[in-house]
XYZ file of C-alpha atoms in Angstrom:
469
model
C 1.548 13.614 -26.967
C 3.831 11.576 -24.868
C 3.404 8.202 -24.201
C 4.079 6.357 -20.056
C 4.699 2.825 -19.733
C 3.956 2.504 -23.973
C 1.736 -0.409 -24.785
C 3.904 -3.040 -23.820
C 1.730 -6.521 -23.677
C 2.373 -8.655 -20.856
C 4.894 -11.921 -22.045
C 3.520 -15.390 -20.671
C 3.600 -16.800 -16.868
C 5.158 -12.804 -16.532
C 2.575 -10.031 -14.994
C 5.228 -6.935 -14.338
C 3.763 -3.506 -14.849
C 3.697 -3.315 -18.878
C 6.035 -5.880 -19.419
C 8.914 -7.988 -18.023
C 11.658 -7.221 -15.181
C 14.164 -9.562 -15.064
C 17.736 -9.278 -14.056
C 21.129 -9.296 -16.181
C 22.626 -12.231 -16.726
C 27.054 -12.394 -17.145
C 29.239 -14.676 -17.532
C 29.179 -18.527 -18.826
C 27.439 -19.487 -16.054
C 24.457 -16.979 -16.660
C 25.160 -15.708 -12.497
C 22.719 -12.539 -12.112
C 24.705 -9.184 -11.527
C 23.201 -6.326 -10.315
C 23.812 -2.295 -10.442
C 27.152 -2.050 -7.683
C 27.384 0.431 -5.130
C 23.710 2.595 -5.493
C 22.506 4.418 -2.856
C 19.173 3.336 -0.809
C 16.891 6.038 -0.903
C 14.787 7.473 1.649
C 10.990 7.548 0.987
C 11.327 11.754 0.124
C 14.236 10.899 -2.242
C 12.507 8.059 -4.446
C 9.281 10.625 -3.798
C 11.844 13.403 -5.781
C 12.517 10.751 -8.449
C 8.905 10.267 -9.694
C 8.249 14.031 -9.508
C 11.047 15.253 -11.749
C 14.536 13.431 -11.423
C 12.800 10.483 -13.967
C 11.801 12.799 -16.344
C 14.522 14.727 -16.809
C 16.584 11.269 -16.972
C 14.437 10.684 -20.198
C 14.591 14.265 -21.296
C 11.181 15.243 -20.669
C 9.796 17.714 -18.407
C 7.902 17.211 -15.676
C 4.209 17.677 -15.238
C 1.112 18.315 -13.378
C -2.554 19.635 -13.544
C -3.519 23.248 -12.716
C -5.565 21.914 -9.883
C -4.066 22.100 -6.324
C -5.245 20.674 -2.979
C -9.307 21.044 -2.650
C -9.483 21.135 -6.267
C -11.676 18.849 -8.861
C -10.526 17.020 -11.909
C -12.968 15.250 -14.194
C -12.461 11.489 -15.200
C -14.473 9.591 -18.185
C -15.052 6.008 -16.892
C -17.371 4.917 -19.512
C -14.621 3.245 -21.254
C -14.012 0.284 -18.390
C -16.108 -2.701 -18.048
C -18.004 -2.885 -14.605
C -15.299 -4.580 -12.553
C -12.620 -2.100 -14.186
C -15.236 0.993 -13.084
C -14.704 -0.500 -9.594
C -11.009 -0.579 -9.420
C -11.098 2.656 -11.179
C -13.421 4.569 -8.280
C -11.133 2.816 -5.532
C -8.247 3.776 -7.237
C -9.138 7.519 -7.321
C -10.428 7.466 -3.827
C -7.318 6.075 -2.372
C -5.183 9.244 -4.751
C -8.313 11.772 -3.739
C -7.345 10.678 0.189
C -3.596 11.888 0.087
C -4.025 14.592 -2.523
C -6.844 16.408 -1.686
C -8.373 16.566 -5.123
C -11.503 15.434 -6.174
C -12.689 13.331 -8.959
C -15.843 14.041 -10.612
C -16.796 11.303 -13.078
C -18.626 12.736 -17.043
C -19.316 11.145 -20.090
C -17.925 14.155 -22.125
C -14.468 13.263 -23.046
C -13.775 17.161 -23.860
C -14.654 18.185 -20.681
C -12.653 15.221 -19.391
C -9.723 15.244 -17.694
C -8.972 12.034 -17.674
C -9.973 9.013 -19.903
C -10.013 5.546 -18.885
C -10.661 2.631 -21.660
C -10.162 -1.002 -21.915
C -10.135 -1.547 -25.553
C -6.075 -2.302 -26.129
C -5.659 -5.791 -25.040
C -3.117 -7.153 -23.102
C -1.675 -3.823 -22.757
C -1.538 -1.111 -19.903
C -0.275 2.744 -20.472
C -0.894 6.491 -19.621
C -0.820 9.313 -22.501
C -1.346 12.627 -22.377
C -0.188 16.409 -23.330
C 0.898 18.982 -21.321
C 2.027 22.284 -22.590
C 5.853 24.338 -22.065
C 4.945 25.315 -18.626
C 4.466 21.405 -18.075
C 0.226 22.003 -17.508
C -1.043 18.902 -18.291
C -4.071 19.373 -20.825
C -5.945 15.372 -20.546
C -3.969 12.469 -19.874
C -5.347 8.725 -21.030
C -5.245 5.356 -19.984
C -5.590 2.096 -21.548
C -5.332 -1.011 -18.873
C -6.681 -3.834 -21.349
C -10.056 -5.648 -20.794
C -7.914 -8.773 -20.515
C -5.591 -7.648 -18.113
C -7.111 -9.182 -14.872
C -7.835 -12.488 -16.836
C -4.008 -12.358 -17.264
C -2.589 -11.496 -14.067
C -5.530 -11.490 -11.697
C -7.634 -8.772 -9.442
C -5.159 -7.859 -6.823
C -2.354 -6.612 -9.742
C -5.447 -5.300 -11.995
C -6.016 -2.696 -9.376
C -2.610 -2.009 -8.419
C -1.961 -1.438 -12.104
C -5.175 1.342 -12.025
C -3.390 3.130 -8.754
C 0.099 2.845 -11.214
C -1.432 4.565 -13.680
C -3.271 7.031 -12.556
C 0.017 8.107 -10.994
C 1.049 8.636 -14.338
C -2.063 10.631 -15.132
C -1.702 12.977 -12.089
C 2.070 13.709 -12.969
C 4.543 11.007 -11.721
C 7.134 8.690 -12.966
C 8.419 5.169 -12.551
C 10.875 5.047 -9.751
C 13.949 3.867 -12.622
C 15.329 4.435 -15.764
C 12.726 1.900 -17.330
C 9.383 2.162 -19.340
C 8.050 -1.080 -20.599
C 10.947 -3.514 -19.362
C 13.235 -2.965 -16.140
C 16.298 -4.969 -15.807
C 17.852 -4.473 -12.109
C 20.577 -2.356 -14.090
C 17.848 0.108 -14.933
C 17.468 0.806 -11.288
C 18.631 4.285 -9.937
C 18.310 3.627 -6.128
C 19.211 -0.373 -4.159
C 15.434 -0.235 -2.668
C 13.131 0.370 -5.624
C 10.581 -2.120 -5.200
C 6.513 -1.571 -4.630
C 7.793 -1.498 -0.834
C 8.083 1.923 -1.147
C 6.148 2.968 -4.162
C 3.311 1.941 -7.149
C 5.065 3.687 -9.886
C 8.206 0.590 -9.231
C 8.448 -1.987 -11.475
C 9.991 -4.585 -9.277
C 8.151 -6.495 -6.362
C 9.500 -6.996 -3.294
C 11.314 -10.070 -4.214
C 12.415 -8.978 -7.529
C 14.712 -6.829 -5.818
C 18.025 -8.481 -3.696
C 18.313 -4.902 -1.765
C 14.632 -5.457 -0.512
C 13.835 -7.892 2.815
C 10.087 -8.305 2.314
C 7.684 -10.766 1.121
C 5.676 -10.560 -2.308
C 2.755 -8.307 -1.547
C 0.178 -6.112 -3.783
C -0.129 -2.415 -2.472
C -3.761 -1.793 -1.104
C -2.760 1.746 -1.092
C -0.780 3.952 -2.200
C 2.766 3.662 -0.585
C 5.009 6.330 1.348
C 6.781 7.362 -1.740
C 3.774 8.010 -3.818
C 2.123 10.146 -0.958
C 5.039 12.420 -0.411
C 5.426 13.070 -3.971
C 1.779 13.825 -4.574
C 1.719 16.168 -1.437
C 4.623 17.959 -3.054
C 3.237 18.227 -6.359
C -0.498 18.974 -5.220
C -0.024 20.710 -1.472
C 0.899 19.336 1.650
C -1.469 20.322 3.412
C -4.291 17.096 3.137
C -5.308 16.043 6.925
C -6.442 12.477 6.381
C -7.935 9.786 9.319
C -8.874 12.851 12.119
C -9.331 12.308 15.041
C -8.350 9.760 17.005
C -7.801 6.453 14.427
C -8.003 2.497 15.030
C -6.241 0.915 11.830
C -7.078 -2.945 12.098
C -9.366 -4.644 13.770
C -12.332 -2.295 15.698
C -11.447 0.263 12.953
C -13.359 3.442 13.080
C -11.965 4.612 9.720
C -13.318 5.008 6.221
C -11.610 4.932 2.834
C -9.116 2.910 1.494
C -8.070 2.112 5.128
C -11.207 0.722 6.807
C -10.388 -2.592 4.846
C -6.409 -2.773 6.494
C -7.191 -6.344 8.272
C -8.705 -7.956 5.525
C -6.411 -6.565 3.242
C -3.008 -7.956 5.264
C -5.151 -11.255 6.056
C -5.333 -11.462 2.653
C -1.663 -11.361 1.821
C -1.557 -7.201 0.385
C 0.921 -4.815 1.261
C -0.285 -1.289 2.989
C 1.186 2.898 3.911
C -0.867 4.063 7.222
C -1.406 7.912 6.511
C -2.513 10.136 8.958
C -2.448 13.507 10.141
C -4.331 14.156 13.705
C -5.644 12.080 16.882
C -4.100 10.123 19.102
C -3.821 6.509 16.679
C -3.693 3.000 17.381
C -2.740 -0.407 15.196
C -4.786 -3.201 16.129
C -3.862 -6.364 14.956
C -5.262 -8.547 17.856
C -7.127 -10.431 15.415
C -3.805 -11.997 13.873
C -2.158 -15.417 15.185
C 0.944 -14.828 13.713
C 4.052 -13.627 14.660
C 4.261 -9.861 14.476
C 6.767 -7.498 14.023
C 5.918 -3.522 14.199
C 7.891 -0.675 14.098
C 5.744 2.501 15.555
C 8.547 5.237 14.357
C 7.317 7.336 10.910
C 8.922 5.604 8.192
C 8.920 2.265 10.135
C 8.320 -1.059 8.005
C 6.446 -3.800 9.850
C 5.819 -7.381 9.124
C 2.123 -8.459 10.008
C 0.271 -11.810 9.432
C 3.181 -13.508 8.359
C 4.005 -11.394 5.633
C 7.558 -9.611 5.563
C 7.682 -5.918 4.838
C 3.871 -5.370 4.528
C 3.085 -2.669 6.230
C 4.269 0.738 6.691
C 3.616 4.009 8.828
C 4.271 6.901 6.357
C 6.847 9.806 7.322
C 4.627 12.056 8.304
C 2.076 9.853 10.637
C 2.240 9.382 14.172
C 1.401 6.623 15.746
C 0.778 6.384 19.501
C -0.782 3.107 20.423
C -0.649 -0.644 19.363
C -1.924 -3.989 19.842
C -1.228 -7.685 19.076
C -2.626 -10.764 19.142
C -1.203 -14.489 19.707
C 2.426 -14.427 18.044
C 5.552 -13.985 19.750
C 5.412 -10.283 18.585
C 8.294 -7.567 19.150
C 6.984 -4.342 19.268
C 9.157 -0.853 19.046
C 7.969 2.425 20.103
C 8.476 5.676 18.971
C 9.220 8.978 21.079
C 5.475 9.835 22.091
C 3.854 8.295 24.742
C 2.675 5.116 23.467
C 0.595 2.406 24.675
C 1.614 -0.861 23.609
C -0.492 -4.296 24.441
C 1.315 -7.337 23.173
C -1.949 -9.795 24.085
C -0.704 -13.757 24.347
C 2.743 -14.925 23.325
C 6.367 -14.409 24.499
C 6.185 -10.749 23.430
C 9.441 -8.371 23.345
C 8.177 -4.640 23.569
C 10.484 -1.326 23.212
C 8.969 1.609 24.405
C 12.040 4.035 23.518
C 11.523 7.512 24.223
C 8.553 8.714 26.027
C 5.859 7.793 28.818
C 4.885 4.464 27.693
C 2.639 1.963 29.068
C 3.773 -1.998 28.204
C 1.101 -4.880 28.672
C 3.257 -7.944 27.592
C -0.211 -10.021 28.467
C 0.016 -13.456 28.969
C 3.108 -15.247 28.178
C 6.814 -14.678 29.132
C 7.865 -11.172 28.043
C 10.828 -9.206 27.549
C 9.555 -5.376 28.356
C 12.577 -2.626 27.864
C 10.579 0.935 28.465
C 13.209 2.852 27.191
C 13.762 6.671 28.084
C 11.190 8.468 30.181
C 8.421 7.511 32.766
C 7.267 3.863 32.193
C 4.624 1.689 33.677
C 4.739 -2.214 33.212
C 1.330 -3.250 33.565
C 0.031 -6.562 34.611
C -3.900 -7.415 34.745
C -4.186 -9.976 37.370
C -8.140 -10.256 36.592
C -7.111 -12.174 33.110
C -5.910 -15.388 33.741
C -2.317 -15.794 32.799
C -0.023 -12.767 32.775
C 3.315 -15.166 32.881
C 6.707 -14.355 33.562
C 7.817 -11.339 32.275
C 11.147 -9.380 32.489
C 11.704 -6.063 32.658
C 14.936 -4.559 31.750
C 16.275 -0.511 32.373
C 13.436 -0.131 35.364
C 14.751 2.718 36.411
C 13.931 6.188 38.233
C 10.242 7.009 37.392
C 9.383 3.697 36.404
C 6.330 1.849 37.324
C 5.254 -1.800 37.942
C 1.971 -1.561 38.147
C -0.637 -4.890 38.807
C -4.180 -4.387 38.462
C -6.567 -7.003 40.845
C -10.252 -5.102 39.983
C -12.484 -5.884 43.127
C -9.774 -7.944 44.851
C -7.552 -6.993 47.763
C -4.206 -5.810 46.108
C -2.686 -7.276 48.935
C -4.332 -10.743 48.665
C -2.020 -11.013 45.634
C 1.200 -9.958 46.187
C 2.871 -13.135 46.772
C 6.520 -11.459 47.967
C 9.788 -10.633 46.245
C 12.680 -12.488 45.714
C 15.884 -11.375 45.074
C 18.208 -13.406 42.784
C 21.763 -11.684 42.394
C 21.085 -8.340 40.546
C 17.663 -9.212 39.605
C 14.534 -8.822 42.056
C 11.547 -10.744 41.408
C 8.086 -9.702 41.833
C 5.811 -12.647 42.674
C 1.874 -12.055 42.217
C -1.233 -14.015 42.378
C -4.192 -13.872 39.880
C -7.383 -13.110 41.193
C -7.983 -17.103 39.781
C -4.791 -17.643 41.897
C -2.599 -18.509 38.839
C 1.307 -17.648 39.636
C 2.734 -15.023 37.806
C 6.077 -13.004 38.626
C 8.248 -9.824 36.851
C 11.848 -9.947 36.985
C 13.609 -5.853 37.188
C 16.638 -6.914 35.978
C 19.921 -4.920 38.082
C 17.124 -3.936 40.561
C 17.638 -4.294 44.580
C 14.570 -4.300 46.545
C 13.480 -1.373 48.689
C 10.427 -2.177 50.749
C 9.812 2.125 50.266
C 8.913 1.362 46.473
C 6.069 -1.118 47.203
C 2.506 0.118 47.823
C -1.195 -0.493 47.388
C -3.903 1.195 45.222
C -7.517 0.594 45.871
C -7.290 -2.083 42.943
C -3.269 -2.233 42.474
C -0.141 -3.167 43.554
C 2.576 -0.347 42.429
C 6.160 -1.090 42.911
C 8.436 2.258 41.854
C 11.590 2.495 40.708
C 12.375 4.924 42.958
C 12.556 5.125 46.723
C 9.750 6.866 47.546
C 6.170 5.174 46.441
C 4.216 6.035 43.628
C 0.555 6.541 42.757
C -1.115 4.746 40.468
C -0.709 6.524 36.632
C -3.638 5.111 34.899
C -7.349 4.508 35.967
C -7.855 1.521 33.632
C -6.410 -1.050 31.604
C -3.936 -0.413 28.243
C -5.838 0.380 25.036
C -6.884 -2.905 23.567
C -7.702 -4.941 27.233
């Protein structure tokens, strides 16, 4: 029998996974030190950690369930109270998503698996056997029928998806069981950032720039490791996926929105379809980062959300903030909605709505179209840097005469101006910054102006609007 994050009761005022993380103190003056010199780890390192490297580091060996991918374990609930069955259930779905296994619930505790009670108080731990060949036999869990009253909902779950990890063969992300001290740490980043099985929040940790969040999911640590332990090969959200607002998804991530409205932290996993983020629905300031691996901050919240390493995203929207937005190499589609907006494209074909407000657009490498919708009020004044060879400004006037709102061009040092109407006769103008005018790049669609960054003009590339206008 070996015992994972032993009965260690929570200490007042203090709700850290099984008991308290604090930092060392040195010196008269009590100044916190911290663990010099350790490495950050990427999200498959800390994922190698919590499969083996933690326990050989406490000279155990590591473990799993003879079940792979498509598989079925059995769980005994009939331990938890009726909120705890709840977390439980979402807990297992959110580990059945990226693992491919099943979870049958029975009220035979031989046949069972897994066992869930509540009956230690204050207390929350995983115990199990495995034999030499490291097959695990049952694993149990405690998570104490006080535990929520004690540190609330939000960290009550997140303890059940901690847990569980346990149960299904992973470590903590340290050299710590119980207590942490930042000393403990093996890696700068180990925080719930990057996985459950951490005992340090965001904040906890100096080497960590994020806000305080609770995971809503399991994070891009804990889904690499599981895939390794369990088989890679899970497709998860196919098809072509909205995360956010107008979500088409199911599972743990058709609640994203309210989940980051609601201050939680969240890993986008997905495997197929042509994806979008849609967080038109938020005021604040947003920051998002398309590329796999990439760490955004949404709803005001620092660090919250994150696009695992294996997930491509393709499209994404915005809503009111003064949002930056940075591409990846596919061809995205990014819609930045009102604000003073700065959108990347980098690599690839992208098409960049900065929508109303004054943007900064930078299409990066490849074929780009700036587009402007002159039918919706306001588009500002936006400026466009690299336009280059391929480019495309591109100004969409529906049932009006294209020409009816081009207002001219102006041409201010190394910059040329684009001056439109909307179709409500509101001003609006794009700056190409180090572009010279050439009256060969200007021409008119049936419902567009197009001005190309090349000498020669240019058809128009899209027959509608950006995804999310």
């Amino acid at each position: 029998m070996c015992d994972i994050c032993s009965s260690v009761r929570v200490v007042s005022n203090d709700c850290s996974f099984e008991g308290t993380v604090s930092a060392e103190s040195a010196g008269t003056g009590g100044s916190t030190t911290i663990s010099a010199a350790l490495p950050a780890y990427s999200p498959e390192q800390v994922a190698d950690y919590l499969e083996s490297g933690y326990w050989q580091d406490n000279g155990t060996s590591d473990h799993h369930f003879d079940v792979s991918a498509g598989g079925t374990l059995k769980v005994k609930l009939s331990g938890l109270n009726t909120k705890y069955k709840a977390f439980a259930r979402d807990a297992l779905k959110a580990w059945s998503e990226v693992s491919g296994i099943t979870f049958t619930e029975t009220t035979n505790s031989g046949a069972a698996q897994i066992i869930m009670d509540d009956s230690v108080a204050g207390s929350a731990y995983a115990s199990g056997s495995w034999d030499a060949n490291g097959i695990v036999t049952q694993m149990s869990i405690n998570i104490g029928a006080d535990w929520d009253d004690m540190c609330g909902d939000a960290y009550t779950y997140q303890t059940f998806l901690h847990e569980i990890g346990h149960s299904l063969g992973l470590g903590h992300a340290g050299r710590y069981n119980g207590s942490a001290q930042l000393s403990d740490r093996v890696f700068a980043n180990d925080s719930w950032q990057t996985t459950v099985m951490s005992y340090f929040d965001q904040t906890q940790n100096p080497d960590v720039d994020a806000d305080l969040a609770y995971a809503s999911t399991l994070m891009a640590a804990d889904i690499i490791a599981i895939r390794n332990i369990y088989g890679a090969n899970v497709t998860v959200n196919v098809g072509d996926s909205t995360y956010g607002a107008n979500t088409n998804v199911t599972g743990t991530l058709s609640q994203l929105s309210a989940k980051l409205a609601s201050g939680w932290a969240a890993t986008i996993y997905d495997t197929e379809g042509r994806d979008t983020l849609d967080f038109s629905g938020f005021a604040q300031a947003a920051k998002v980062i398309m590329q796999r691996g990439g760490v955004s901050d949404i709803g005001g919240v620092k660090g919250n959300l994150v696009i695992d390493t294996f997930s491509d995203i393709e499209n994404t929207v915005t809503g009111a903030g003064n949002d930056t937005v940075t591409g990846n190499a596919l061809d995205n589609m990014i819609s930045t909605g009102a604000g003073n907006d700065a959108l990347y494209g980098g690599d690839g074909n992208d098409t960049l709505d900065g929508g109303a407000g004054d943007d900064t657009i930078d299409g990066g490498a490849g074929e780009d179209t700036v587009w402007l919708d002159l039918t919706a009020g306001s588009t500002g004044n936006d400026r466009v840097l690299n336009f280059s060879l391929g480019d495309l400004v591109e100004a969409y006037t529906g049932g009006t005469d294209p020409a009816a709102c081009f207002a001219g061009y102006r041409q201010v040092g190394a910059d040329l101006f684009l001056d439109f109407l909307t179709t409500g006769g509101l001003a609006a103008s794009v700056c190409l910054a180090g572009t010279t005018w050439s009256a060969d790049a200007l021409s008119f669609g049936a419902d567009r102006i197009l001005y190309a960054g090349t000498a020669a003009p240019a058809g128009p590339r899209s027959a509608g609007p950006p995804v999310g206008r």
